[in-house]
Amino acid sequence: MYQSLNAQDLESLNDHVARFAERSIAPKFEYPERLIEDASFINLVDAASDQGLLSSDCADGMGLWACTEDPLQLRFSCQSLREIAYVNPALAYQLHQFSLAYYVIRELKALKVIPESLETLTKPALSVQGHFGLGRYALARYLLGRADAEDDALLQDYFGTGHSSYATLHADKHWTHLLSPVMRPSSTGEQNIIQFALFSRAQLKVHSKEHSHGLNELDSYCWHASDHSQALSISTLTALQSQLLYSKVLQLQWLGLSNIAAGTLRHGYYLANDYAAQRIQGGKTINQHAAVRRLLAEIKGGYDATLSLIDSVCATPIDAHSLAKVCNARLQIHPLLCQGANNAVQVFGGMGYMQDTGVEKVLRDCMQLRLMNGTPSELTLFLSELEAGQ
């Protein structure tokens, strides 16, 4: 059973994660222009599991995304992802994805809609969205319980099968199983419902490349299942259960992406601030020049505004009523962070484009995170439908 946190627990756990990030993770990423070896990356994931950050039961309240009803636990998960992303965003994203998959499995287990084999699955990859965008208006209407036949057809295509229906996945190259939402007919046959299916990698058609724009340590995949009946297991949620669970998963995904990007920008601010205090131009360090001070202030202001938005979201439980709030927060957060990352590059001038400074990677990672699971235009479309239906 999940144990609630108190303020003292939160402070102690945050200190624990900060020490883990500084002592165990940071030494592996000392040189930003070099990719970490696969074995070292996997060892860090295992070390995070040993530290309690990854846990299938989260009985002690420490695991990432252990509970969506406890505001302190939400703050702990957000703070932990920022601390790890400060060192390496790709590792933070991988831990976030494993933890979110565990969260889905725990929820399905509580609803008694999964077989025993899924309960003991080790570190499954997770693909949250369908093959393109956010399903236009249809996904928002489905989560509001207002989907019609046209929406149903669009969602079948969005979560569909077939050679043209590829979904995306970012993960280390050693994943063996994938947990993903699919559309399945209800027991009455009157409505299709989002269910969660477990696939083995061998069952899927997968196209891979080393990495996309950012998150270099992870590979990028396009995948599809030619037939959902090939899944190892598929949940049997009711329409209301499906709407609530997918809504919460989507919100945790957005929170995770926002916090990982925030931690990434904090590292960019540190790099820019440190460089500006050492680089001399015109007989004085450049942090004494008004233009550079303005850039640094804008980076810090964007980061602080992001933390305020995240704290506002974490003040209340994540449930069906918080969907619009989380969507709106993410819509505001990522432009602030990407502009801050761009400003950090500008502080370095031409040096900012050199890989060994690390700041160009900050910009690429922030931009990559901004585009995942809903671009700003897709989030705007999604949010407008949510607000129209409430």
Coordinates of C-alpha atoms in Angstrom, one line a residue:
M1 CA 0.0 0.0 0.0
Y2 CA 1.3 3.5 -0.9
Q3 CA 2.5 5.5 2.1
S4 CA 1.9 9.3 2.0
L5 CA 4.7 11.7 2.3
N6 CA 5.1 14.6 4.7
A7 CA 7.2 17.8 4.3
Q8 CA 10.1 16.3 6.2
D9 CA 10.0 13.2 3.9
L10 CA 10.0 15.4 0.9
E11 CA 13.0 17.4 1.9
S12 CA 15.0 14.2 2.8
L13 CA 14.1 12.4 -0.4
N14 CA 15.0 15.5 -2.5
D15 CA 18.4 15.6 -0.8
H16 CA 18.8 11.9 -1.5
V17 CA 18.1 12.3 -5.3
A18 CA 20.3 15.4 -5.5
R19 CA 23.3 13.4 -4.0
F20 CA 22.6 10.5 -6.3
A21 CA 22.6 12.8 -9.4
E22 CA 25.7 14.6 -8.3
R23 CA 27.8 11.6 -7.2
S24 CA 26.6 8.7 -9.4
I25 CA 25.2 10.3 -12.6
A26 CA 27.2 13.5 -13.2
P27 CA 30.7 11.8 -13.5
K28 CA 29.4 9.7 -16.4
F29 CA 28.4 12.8 -18.4
E30 CA 31.5 15.0 -17.8
Y31 CA 32.1 15.5 -21.6
P32 CA 28.9 16.7 -23.4
E33 CA 30.4 16.1 -26.8
R34 CA 30.8 12.3 -26.1
L35 CA 27.9 9.8 -26.0
I36 CA 27.9 7.6 -22.9
E37 CA 28.4 3.9 -23.6
D38 CA 25.2 1.8 -23.7
A39 CA 26.3 -0.4 -20.7
S40 CA 27.0 2.7 -18.6
F41 CA 23.5 4.1 -19.4
I42 CA 21.8 0.8 -18.5
N43 CA 23.9 0.7 -15.3
L44 CA 22.6 4.1 -14.3
V45 CA 19.0 3.0 -14.9
D46 CA 19.6 0.0 -12.7
A47 CA 21.3 2.2 -10.0
A48 CA 18.2 4.5 -10.0
S49 CA 16.1 1.4 -9.5
D50 CA 18.3 0.3 -6.6
Q51 CA 17.9 3.8 -5.1
G52 CA 14.1 3.3 -5.2
L53 CA 13.3 5.8 -7.9
L54 CA 11.9 3.0 -10.1
S55 CA 9.5 0.7 -8.3
S56 CA 6.6 -1.4 -9.5
D57 CA 4.8 -1.0 -6.2
C58 CA 6.1 2.3 -4.7
A59 CA 5.0 1.2 -1.3
D60 CA 7.4 3.7 0.5
G61 CA 6.2 6.7 -1.6
M62 CA 9.6 7.2 -3.1
G63 CA 9.2 5.9 -6.6
L64 CA 8.6 8.4 -9.5
W65 CA 4.8 8.9 -10.1
A66 CA 4.0 6.7 -7.1
C67 CA 0.6 8.5 -6.6
T68 CA -1.4 11.1 -8.4
E69 CA -3.5 12.1 -5.4
D70 CA -0.7 13.2 -3.1
P71 CA 0.6 16.7 -3.9
L72 CA 3.9 16.2 -2.0
Q73 CA 4.6 13.0 -4.0
L74 CA 3.9 14.9 -7.3
R75 CA 6.4 17.6 -6.2
F76 CA 8.9 14.9 -5.3
S77 CA 8.6 13.3 -8.8
C78 CA 8.9 16.7 -10.5
Q79 CA 11.9 17.8 -8.4
S80 CA 13.6 14.4 -9.0
L81 CA 13.2 14.6 -12.8
R82 CA 14.6 18.2 -12.8
E83 CA 17.6 17.1 -10.7
I84 CA 18.4 14.2 -13.0
A85 CA 17.7 16.2 -16.2
Y86 CA 20.1 18.9 -14.9
V87 CA 22.8 16.2 -15.5
N88 CA 21.3 14.4 -18.5
P89 CA 17.8 14.9 -19.9
A90 CA 17.8 11.5 -21.8
L91 CA 18.4 9.6 -18.6
A92 CA 15.7 11.6 -16.9
Y93 CA 13.3 10.8 -19.8
Q94 CA 14.1 7.1 -19.7
L95 CA 13.4 6.9 -15.9
H96 CA 10.2 9.0 -16.4
Q97 CA 9.0 6.5 -19.1
F98 CA 9.7 3.4 -17.0
S99 CA 8.0 5.0 -14.0
L100 CA 5.0 6.0 -16.1
A101 CA 4.7 2.4 -17.4
Y102 CA 4.8 1.1 -13.8
Y103 CA 2.1 3.6 -12.9
V104 CA -0.2 2.3 -15.7
I105 CA 0.5 -1.3 -14.6
R106 CA -0.4 -0.5 -11.0
E107 CA -3.6 1.2 -12.0
L108 CA -4.6 -1.7 -14.3
K109 CA -3.7 -4.1 -11.5
A110 CA -5.9 -2.2 -9.0
L111 CA -8.8 -2.4 -11.5
K112 CA -8.1 -6.2 -11.9
V113 CA -8.0 -6.0 -15.7
I114 CA -4.5 -7.4 -16.4
P115 CA -3.1 -10.9 -16.2
E116 CA -0.4 -12.0 -13.7
S117 CA 2.3 -11.8 -16.4
L118 CA 1.9 -8.1 -16.8
E119 CA 2.1 -7.5 -13.1
T120 CA 5.7 -8.6 -12.9
L121 CA 7.0 -7.1 -16.2
T122 CA 10.4 -5.5 -15.8
K123 CA 11.0 -2.0 -17.3
P124 CA 8.7 -1.9 -20.3
A125 CA 8.9 0.8 -22.9
L126 CA 5.9 3.1 -23.1
S127 CA 4.4 4.9 -26.1
V128 CA 1.6 7.2 -24.9
Q129 CA 0.3 8.8 -28.1
G130 CA -1.0 7.6 -31.4
H131 CA 0.7 7.9 -34.7
F132 CA 0.4 11.7 -35.3
G133 CA -0.4 14.8 -33.2
L134 CA -3.1 14.6 -30.5
G135 CA -5.9 13.3 -32.6
R136 CA -7.2 16.8 -33.4
Y137 CA -10.4 17.4 -31.5
A138 CA -11.3 13.8 -31.2
L139 CA -9.1 12.8 -28.3
A140 CA -10.2 15.8 -26.2
R141 CA -13.8 14.9 -26.9
Y142 CA -13.2 11.3 -26.0
L143 CA -11.7 12.2 -22.6
L144 CA -14.7 14.5 -21.9
G145 CA -17.1 11.6 -22.7
R146 CA -18.5 13.4 -25.7
A147 CA -17.0 11.5 -28.7
D148 CA -19.3 10.9 -31.6
A149 CA -19.0 8.4 -34.6
E150 CA -16.7 10.7 -36.5
D151 CA -14.4 11.1 -33.5
D152 CA -14.5 7.3 -33.0
A153 CA -13.3 6.8 -36.6
L154 CA -10.5 9.3 -36.2
L155 CA -9.3 7.8 -33.0
Q156 CA -9.3 4.3 -34.6
D157 CA -7.0 5.8 -37.2
Y158 CA -5.0 7.6 -34.5
F159 CA -4.4 4.5 -32.4
G160 CA -4.8 2.2 -35.4
T161 CA -2.9 -0.5 -37.1
G162 CA -1.6 -0.8 -40.6
H163 CA 1.5 0.2 -42.5
S164 CA 0.6 3.9 -42.5
S165 CA -0.1 4.1 -38.8
Y166 CA 3.3 4.4 -37.2
A167 CA 3.7 5.7 -33.7
T168 CA 6.8 7.1 -32.2
L169 CA 9.0 5.9 -29.3
H170 CA 12.2 7.2 -27.7
A171 CA 14.0 4.6 -25.7
D172 CA 17.4 3.0 -25.2
K173 CA 18.0 0.3 -27.8
H174 CA 17.6 -2.7 -25.4
W175 CA 13.8 -2.5 -24.9
T176 CA 12.0 -5.8 -25.3
H177 CA 8.4 -5.0 -24.5
L178 CA 6.1 -2.0 -25.2
L179 CA 3.0 -0.8 -23.4
S180 CA 0.8 1.3 -25.5
P181 CA -2.9 2.5 -25.8
V182 CA -5.0 0.9 -28.5
M183 CA -8.6 1.3 -29.6
R184 CA -10.8 -1.8 -29.0
P185 CA -14.6 -2.4 -29.2
S186 CA -16.5 -2.2 -25.9
S187 CA -18.2 -5.4 -24.5
T188 CA -21.5 -4.1 -25.9
G189 CA -19.9 -3.4 -29.3
E190 CA -21.5 0.1 -29.4
Q191 CA -18.3 2.1 -28.7
N192 CA -14.6 1.8 -29.1
I193 CA -12.5 2.3 -26.0
I194 CA -8.9 3.2 -25.3
Q195 CA -7.3 0.1 -23.8
F196 CA -3.7 -0.6 -22.9
A197 CA -1.9 -3.4 -24.8
L198 CA 1.4 -5.1 -24.1
F199 CA 3.5 -6.1 -27.1
S200 CA 6.8 -7.9 -27.4
R201 CA 9.2 -6.2 -29.7
A202 CA 9.2 -9.3 -31.9
Q203 CA 5.5 -8.8 -32.6
L204 CA 6.0 -5.2 -33.9
K205 CA 7.2 -3.7 -37.2
V206 CA 9.9 -1.3 -36.0
H207 CA 12.0 1.2 -37.9
S208 CA 14.8 2.7 -35.9
K209 CA 17.5 5.4 -36.1
E210 CA 20.2 6.4 -33.6
H211 CA 18.5 9.6 -32.3
S212 CA 16.5 12.5 -33.6
H213 CA 17.2 16.2 -32.9
G214 CA 18.0 15.9 -29.2
L215 CA 18.2 13.3 -26.4
N216 CA 21.2 11.8 -28.1
E217 CA 21.6 8.9 -25.6
L218 CA 18.2 7.5 -26.7
D219 CA 17.3 6.0 -30.1
S220 CA 14.1 7.0 -32.0
Y221 CA 11.7 4.4 -33.3
C222 CA 8.6 4.3 -35.5
W223 CA 6.5 1.2 -34.8
H224 CA 3.2 -0.3 -35.5
A225 CA 1.4 -3.6 -34.9
S226 CA -0.2 -5.1 -37.9
D227 CA -2.9 -6.6 -35.7
H228 CA -3.7 -5.7 -32.1
S229 CA -4.8 -9.3 -31.5
Q230 CA -1.1 -10.2 -31.5
A231 CA -0.7 -8.4 -28.2
L232 CA 0.5 -10.4 -25.2
S233 CA -2.4 -8.8 -23.2
I234 CA -5.0 -6.1 -23.6
S235 CA -6.8 -4.4 -20.7
T236 CA -10.6 -4.5 -20.4
L237 CA -11.4 -1.1 -19.1
T238 CA -14.9 0.4 -19.1
A239 CA -15.4 3.7 -20.9
L240 CA -15.2 5.8 -17.7
Q241 CA -12.2 3.9 -16.5
S242 CA -10.5 4.4 -19.8
Q243 CA -11.2 8.1 -19.9
L244 CA -9.8 8.7 -16.4
L245 CA -6.7 6.5 -16.7
Y246 CA -5.6 7.8 -20.1
S247 CA -6.3 11.4 -19.0
K248 CA -4.0 10.9 -16.0
V249 CA -1.3 9.2 -18.0
L250 CA -1.3 12.1 -20.5
Q251 CA -1.1 14.6 -17.8
L252 CA 1.9 12.8 -16.1
Q253 CA 3.6 12.6 -19.5
W254 CA 3.2 16.4 -20.0
L255 CA 4.4 17.0 -16.4
G256 CA 7.4 14.8 -17.0
L257 CA 8.4 16.5 -20.2
S258 CA 8.0 19.9 -18.7
N259 CA 10.1 19.1 -15.7
I260 CA 12.8 17.4 -17.7
A261 CA 13.0 20.5 -20.0
A262 CA 13.1 22.7 -16.9
G263 CA 16.1 20.8 -15.4
T264 CA 17.8 21.0 -18.8
L265 CA 17.4 24.8 -18.9
R266 CA 18.7 25.1 -15.3
H267 CA 21.9 23.5 -16.6
G268 CA 22.0 25.9 -19.5
Y269 CA 21.7 28.8 -17.1
Y270 CA 24.6 27.5 -15.0
L271 CA 26.7 27.1 -18.1
A272 CA 25.9 30.6 -19.4
N273 CA 26.3 32.3 -16.0
D274 CA 29.6 30.6 -15.4
Y275 CA 30.9 31.5 -18.9
A276 CA 29.8 35.1 -18.6
A277 CA 31.7 35.4 -15.3
Q278 CA 34.9 34.4 -17.0
R279 CA 34.8 35.6 -20.6
I280 CA 36.5 39.0 -20.9
Q281 CA 35.5 41.5 -23.7
G282 CA 36.1 45.2 -23.8
G283 CA 38.3 45.0 -20.7
K284 CA 35.6 43.4 -18.4
T285 CA 33.8 40.2 -18.0
I286 CA 30.8 40.0 -20.3
N287 CA 28.3 39.6 -17.4
Q288 CA 28.9 43.3 -16.8
H289 CA 27.6 44.1 -20.2
A290 CA 23.9 45.1 -20.2
A291 CA 23.0 42.9 -23.2
V292 CA 24.4 39.8 -21.5
R293 CA 22.8 40.6 -18.2
R294 CA 19.5 40.9 -19.9
L295 CA 19.9 37.5 -21.5
L296 CA 20.8 35.9 -18.2
A297 CA 17.8 37.6 -16.5
E298 CA 15.5 36.3 -19.2
I299 CA 16.8 32.7 -18.7
K300 CA 16.3 32.9 -15.0
G301 CA 12.9 34.6 -15.3
G302 CA 11.7 31.9 -17.7
Y303 CA 12.9 29.1 -15.4
D304 CA 11.2 30.7 -12.3
A305 CA 8.0 31.2 -14.2
T306 CA 8.1 27.5 -15.2
L307 CA 8.5 26.4 -11.5
S308 CA 5.5 28.6 -10.5
L309 CA 3.4 26.9 -13.2
I310 CA 4.5 23.4 -12.1
D311 CA 3.9 24.2 -8.4
S312 CA 0.4 25.4 -9.2
V313 CA -0.3 22.1 -11.0
C314 CA 1.1 20.0 -8.2
A315 CA -1.0 21.8 -5.6
T316 CA -4.0 19.6 -6.4
P317 CA -4.4 15.9 -7.4
I318 CA -4.0 14.8 -11.0
D319 CA -7.5 13.7 -12.1
A320 CA -10.0 14.2 -14.9
H321 CA -10.7 17.8 -13.6
S322 CA -7.0 18.9 -13.9
L323 CA -6.5 18.0 -17.6
A324 CA -7.1 21.5 -19.0
K325 CA -4.9 23.0 -16.2
V326 CA -2.0 20.7 -17.0
C327 CA -2.4 21.2 -20.8
N328 CA -2.4 25.0 -20.4
A329 CA 0.7 24.8 -18.1
R330 CA 2.6 22.8 -20.6
L331 CA 1.5 25.1 -23.4
Q332 CA 3.1 28.1 -21.5
I333 CA 6.1 26.2 -20.2
H334 CA 7.9 25.0 -23.3
P335 CA 8.1 28.2 -25.2
L336 CA 9.6 29.9 -22.1
L337 CA 12.2 27.1 -21.7
C338 CA 13.2 27.0 -25.4
Q339 CA 13.6 30.8 -25.5
G340 CA 15.7 30.5 -22.4
A341 CA 17.9 27.8 -24.0
N342 CA 18.3 29.9 -27.1
N343 CA 19.4 32.9 -24.9
A344 CA 22.0 30.6 -23.2
V345 CA 23.5 29.9 -26.6
Q346 CA 23.5 33.6 -27.4
V347 CA 25.5 34.3 -24.2
F348 CA 28.3 32.1 -25.6
G349 CA 28.2 33.8 -29.0
G350 CA 29.8 31.6 -31.7
M351 CA 31.2 29.3 -29.0
G352 CA 27.7 28.3 -28.2
Y353 CA 27.5 26.1 -31.3
M354 CA 30.5 24.0 -30.3
Q355 CA 29.6 20.6 -28.8
D356 CA 32.2 20.7 -26.1
T357 CA 30.5 23.7 -24.4
G358 CA 27.4 21.6 -23.7
V359 CA 25.0 24.6 -24.2
E360 CA 24.1 23.6 -27.8
K361 CA 22.9 20.2 -26.4
V362 CA 20.7 22.1 -23.9
L363 CA 19.0 23.9 -26.8
R364 CA 18.5 20.7 -28.9
D365 CA 17.2 18.7 -25.9
C366 CA 14.7 21.5 -24.9
M367 CA 13.5 21.7 -28.5
Q368 CA 13.1 17.9 -28.7
L369 CA 11.1 17.8 -25.5
R370 CA 8.8 20.6 -26.8
L371 CA 7.8 18.6 -29.8
M372 CA 7.0 15.3 -28.0
N373 CA 3.4 14.3 -27.2
G374 CA 1.9 17.5 -28.5
T375 CA 3.5 20.5 -30.3
P376 CA 2.3 24.0 -29.2
S377 CA -0.3 24.1 -32.0
E378 CA -1.6 20.7 -31.2
L379 CA -1.9 21.5 -27.5
T380 CA -3.8 24.7 -28.4
L381 CA -6.3 22.7 -30.5
F382 CA -6.6 20.1 -27.7
L383 CA -7.1 22.8 -25.0
S384 CA -9.7 24.7 -27.0
E385 CA -11.9 21.6 -27.3
L386 CA -11.5 20.9 -23.6
E387 CA -12.5 24.4 -22.6
A388 CA -15.4 24.3 -25.1
G389 CA -16.7 21.1 -23.5
Q390 CA -16.5 22.2 -19.9

